[in-house]
Structure formats: C-alpha cells, structure tokens
GROMACS .gro file of C-alpha atoms in nm:
model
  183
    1UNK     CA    1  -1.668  -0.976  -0.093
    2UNK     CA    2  -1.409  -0.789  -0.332
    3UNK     CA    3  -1.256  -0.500  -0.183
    4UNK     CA    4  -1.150  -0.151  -0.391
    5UNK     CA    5  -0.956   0.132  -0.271
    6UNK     CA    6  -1.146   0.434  -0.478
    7UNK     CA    7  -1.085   0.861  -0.470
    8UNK     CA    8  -1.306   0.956  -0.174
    9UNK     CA    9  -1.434   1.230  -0.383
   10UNK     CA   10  -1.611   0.906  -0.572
   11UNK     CA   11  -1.854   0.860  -0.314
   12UNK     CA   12  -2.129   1.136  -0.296
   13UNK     CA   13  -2.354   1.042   0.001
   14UNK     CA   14  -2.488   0.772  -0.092
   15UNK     CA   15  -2.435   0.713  -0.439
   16UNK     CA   16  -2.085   0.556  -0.583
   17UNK     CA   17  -1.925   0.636  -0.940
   18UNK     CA   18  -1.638   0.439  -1.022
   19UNK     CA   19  -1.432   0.484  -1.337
   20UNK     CA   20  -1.068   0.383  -1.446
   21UNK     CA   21  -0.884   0.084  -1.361
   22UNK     CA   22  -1.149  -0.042  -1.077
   23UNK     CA   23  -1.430  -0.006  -1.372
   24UNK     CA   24  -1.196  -0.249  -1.562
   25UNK     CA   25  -1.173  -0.482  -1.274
   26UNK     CA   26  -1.508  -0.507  -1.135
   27UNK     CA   27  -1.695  -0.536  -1.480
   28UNK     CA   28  -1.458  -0.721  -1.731
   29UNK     CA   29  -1.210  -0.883  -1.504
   30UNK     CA   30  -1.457  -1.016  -1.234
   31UNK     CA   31  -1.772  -1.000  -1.439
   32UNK     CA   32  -1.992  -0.842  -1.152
   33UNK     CA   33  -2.381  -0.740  -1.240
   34UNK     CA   34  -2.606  -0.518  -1.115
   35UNK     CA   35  -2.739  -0.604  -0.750
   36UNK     CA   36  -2.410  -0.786  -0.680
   37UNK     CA   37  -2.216  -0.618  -0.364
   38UNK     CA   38  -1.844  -0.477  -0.323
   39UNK     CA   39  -1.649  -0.294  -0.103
   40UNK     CA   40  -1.548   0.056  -0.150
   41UNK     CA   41  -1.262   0.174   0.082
   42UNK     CA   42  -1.194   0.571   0.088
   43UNK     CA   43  -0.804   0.548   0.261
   44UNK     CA   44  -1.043   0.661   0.577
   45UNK     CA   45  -1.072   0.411   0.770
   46UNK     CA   46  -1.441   0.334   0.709
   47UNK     CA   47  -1.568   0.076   0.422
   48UNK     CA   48  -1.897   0.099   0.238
   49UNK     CA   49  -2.057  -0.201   0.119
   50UNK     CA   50  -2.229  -0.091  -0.216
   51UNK     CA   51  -2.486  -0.243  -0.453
   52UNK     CA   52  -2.354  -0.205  -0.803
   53UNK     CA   53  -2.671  -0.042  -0.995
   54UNK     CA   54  -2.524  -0.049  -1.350
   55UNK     CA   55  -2.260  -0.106  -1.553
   56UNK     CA   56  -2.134   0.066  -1.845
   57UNK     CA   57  -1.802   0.064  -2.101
   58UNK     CA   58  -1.733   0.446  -1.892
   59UNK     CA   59  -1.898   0.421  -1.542
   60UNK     CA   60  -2.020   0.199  -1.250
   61UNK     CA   61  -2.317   0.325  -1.090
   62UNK     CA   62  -2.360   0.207  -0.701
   63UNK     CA   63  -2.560   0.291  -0.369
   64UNK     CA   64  -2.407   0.262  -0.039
   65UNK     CA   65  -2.611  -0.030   0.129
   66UNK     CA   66  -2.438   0.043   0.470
   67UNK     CA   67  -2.110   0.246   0.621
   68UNK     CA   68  -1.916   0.138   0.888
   69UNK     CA   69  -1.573   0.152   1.079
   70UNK     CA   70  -1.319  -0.155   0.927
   71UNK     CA   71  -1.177  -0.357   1.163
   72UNK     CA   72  -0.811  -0.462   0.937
   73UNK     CA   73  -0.547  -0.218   1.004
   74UNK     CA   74  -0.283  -0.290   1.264
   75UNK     CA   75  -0.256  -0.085   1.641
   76UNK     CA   76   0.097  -0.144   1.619
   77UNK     CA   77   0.213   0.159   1.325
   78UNK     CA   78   0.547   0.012   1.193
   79UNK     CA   79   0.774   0.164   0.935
   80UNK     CA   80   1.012  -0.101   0.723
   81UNK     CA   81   1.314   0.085   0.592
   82UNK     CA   82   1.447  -0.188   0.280
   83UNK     CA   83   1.738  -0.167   0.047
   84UNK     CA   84   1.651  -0.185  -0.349
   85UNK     CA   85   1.638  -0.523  -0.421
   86UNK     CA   86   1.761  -0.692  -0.764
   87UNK     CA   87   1.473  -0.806  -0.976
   88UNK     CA   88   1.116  -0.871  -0.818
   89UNK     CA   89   1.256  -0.958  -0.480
   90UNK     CA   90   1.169  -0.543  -0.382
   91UNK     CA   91   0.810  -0.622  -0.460
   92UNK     CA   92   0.783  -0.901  -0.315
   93UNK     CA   93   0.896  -0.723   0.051
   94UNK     CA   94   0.628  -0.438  -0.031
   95UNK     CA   95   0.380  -0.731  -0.069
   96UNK     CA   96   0.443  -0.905   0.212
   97UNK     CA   97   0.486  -0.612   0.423
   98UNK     CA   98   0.112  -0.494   0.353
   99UNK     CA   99  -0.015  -0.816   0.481
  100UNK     CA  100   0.219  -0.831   0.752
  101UNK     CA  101   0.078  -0.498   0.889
  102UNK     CA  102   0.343  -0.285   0.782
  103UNK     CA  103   0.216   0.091   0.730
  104UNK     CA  104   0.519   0.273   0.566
  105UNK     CA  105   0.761   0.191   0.325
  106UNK     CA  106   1.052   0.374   0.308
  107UNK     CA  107   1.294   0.249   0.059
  108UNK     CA  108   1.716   0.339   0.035
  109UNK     CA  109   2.012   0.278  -0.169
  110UNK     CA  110   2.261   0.123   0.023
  111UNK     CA  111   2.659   0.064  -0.055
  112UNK     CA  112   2.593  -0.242  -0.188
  113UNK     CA  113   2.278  -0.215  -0.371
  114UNK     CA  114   2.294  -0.377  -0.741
  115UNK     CA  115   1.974  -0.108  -0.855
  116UNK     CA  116   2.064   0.243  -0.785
  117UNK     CA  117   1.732   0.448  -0.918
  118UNK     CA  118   1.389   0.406  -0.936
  119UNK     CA  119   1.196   0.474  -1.254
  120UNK     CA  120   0.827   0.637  -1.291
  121UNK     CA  121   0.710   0.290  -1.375
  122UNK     CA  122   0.869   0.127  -1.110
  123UNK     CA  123   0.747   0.348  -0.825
  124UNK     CA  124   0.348   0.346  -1.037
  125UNK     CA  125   0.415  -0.073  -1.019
  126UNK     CA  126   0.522   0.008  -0.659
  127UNK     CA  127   0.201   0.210  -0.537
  128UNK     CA  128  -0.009  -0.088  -0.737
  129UNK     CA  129   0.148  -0.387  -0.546
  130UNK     CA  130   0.073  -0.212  -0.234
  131UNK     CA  131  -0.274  -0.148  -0.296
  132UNK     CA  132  -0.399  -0.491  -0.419
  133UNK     CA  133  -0.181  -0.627  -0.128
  134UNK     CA  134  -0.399  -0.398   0.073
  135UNK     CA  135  -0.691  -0.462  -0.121
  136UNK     CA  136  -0.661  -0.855  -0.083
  137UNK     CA  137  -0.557  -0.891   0.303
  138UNK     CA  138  -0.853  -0.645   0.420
  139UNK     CA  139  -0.628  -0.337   0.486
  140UNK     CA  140  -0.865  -0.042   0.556
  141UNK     CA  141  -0.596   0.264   0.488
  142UNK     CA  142  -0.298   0.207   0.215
  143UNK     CA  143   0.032   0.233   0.373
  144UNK     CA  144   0.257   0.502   0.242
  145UNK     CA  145   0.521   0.462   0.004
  146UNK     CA  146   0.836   0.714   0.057
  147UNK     CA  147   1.017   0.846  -0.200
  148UNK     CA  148   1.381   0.650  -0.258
  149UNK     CA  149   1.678   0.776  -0.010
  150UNK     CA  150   2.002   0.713   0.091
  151UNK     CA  151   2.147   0.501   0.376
  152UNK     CA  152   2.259   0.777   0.556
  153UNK     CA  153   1.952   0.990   0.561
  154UNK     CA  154   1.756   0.670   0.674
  155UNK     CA  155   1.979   0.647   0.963
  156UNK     CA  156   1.901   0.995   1.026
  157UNK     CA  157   1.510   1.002   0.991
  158UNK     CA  158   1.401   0.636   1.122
  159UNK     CA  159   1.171   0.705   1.414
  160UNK     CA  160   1.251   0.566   1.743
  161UNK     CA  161   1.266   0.283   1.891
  162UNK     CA  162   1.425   0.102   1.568
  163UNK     CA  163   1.524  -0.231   1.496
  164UNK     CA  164   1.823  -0.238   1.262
  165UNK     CA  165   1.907  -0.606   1.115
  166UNK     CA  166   2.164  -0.637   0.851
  167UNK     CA  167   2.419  -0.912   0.718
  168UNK     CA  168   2.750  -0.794   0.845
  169UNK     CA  169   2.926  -0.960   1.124
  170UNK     CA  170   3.128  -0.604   1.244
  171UNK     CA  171   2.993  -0.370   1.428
  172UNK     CA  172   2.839  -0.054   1.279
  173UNK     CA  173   2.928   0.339   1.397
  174UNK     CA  174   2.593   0.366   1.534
  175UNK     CA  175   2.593   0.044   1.742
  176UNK     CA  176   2.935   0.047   1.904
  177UNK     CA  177   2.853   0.415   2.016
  178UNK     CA  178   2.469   0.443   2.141
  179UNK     CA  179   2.507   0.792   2.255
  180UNK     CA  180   2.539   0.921   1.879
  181UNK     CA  181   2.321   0.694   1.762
  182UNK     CA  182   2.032   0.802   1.545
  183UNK     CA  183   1.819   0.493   1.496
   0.00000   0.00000   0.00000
C-alpha cells in the first residue's frame, strides 16, 4: 500500500484532506480512485489506513478505515554526522541512511570538502529525499535534517558514545588524547 507523510493538522478525526504535492502524487502520478486505500503517516508514530472518497484538481477527500501504532522505525536512535559530498553522492548517503535506520542527519564542512554551502534548493531537495526514502522503506517518523556546520562544532556536539571513521592514516587530537576528547 503507498505510504504519505501529510501535516497532522490534515487529519480531522476521521476524515483526511490532502492537498499539494501528495494530491499530485496520489491522483496524477499513481492514478488512485475512489475506494482505493493509502497510508497517511502524521511524523507520530501512528499510520492511518484511509479510503480515498474523491478526487479533485484541488483536494483528496478520505476516511480513516483504521489507526494504529507502525511497527518501522528503529530502537536503536543513531545520528550520522557526513561531510558535503561533490555532486549527488550527499544524497545518496541521506537516502541510504533513511533505510538504514538512521534518525538524524547532521551534515558539516570539513577541510577538505569540494562544496562549501548549501543552497535553499539543496536543503528543500534534501528534506524531499529523506521523506520518500522514508516514505518507501516504511519509516513511521522522518528523521531530522540539521542545519549545515562545521567540523569543529560537530566534534563538539556529537552525542556520546560516537564512532568516528575517516580516511587519514595519523592520528587525530581527539584520539591520541581521550581525556579531552569530545566525541
């Protein structure tokens, strides 16, 4: 059954309205009719299997046929602090990620990073490849996408314990002395 992560504030007791980009989906993209069922997810934790009632050019119409607690998101709560990548190869790790089980995303510039900013678009393309990565591997609550920081302040916020893996062979400030170490 398709899944689609909508504004809780679409569902209304029973009843579903769904507008925008879903509307799009459902009804041109995927061609679905009245009577056929979806699933609505809420970023809650719960999923709502609906009964689309009708479809028009501004608004599906749907019931909640039943409500219940989703069974997809990971008891392990793991945060992936990646580097910009050069071309798609960042999206591709936020992809991944979501269907690994991976429920935050914070990305950095690091000395050696090629792409130094992030653009409106990017981050928009960003918060879209995580949600139909969600969407499509049966993820109940969209991980969260932080905004872009440096190396050093990711060393400085990663929770504990951390995992640290990177390319070079020497030894890193952090590593060689555990007792100021911050991740």
């Amino acid at each position: 059954m398709h899944r689609f992560f909508i504004p809780k504030d679409w569902i209304e007791r029973d009843k579903v309205t769904i507008t925008g980009e879903p509307l799009y989906q459902i009804g041109f993209v995927l061609r679905l009719k009245p009577a056929d069922h979806i699933i609505v997810l809420d970023n809650s934790g719960w999923e709502f299997e609906v009964e689309i009632e009708r479809i028009t050019k501004e608004q599906i119409s749907a019931k909640v046929v039943s409500r219940r607690p989703g069974l997809g998101e990971p008891v392990v709560k793991i945060t992936l602090y990646q580097a910009l990548l050069k071309s798609d190869k960042f999206e591709l790790v936020l992809q991944k990620g979501v269907e690994l089980g991976v429920t935050e995303f914070v990305p950095f510039i690091s000395e050696r990073c090629v792409v130094r900013t992030e653009s409106a678009g990017k981050i928009e393309r960003w918060r879209k490849i995580v949600q139909e990565a969600a969407e499509q591997s049966e993820r109940l609550i969209l991980p969260v996408l932080h905004p872009l920081i440096t190396f050093d302040a990711a060393c400085r916020t990663a929770k504990r314990p951390s995992v640290l893996l990177w390319e070079e062979e020497k030894m890193c400030e952090f590593e060689a002395n555990p007792a100021r170490s911050t991740v």
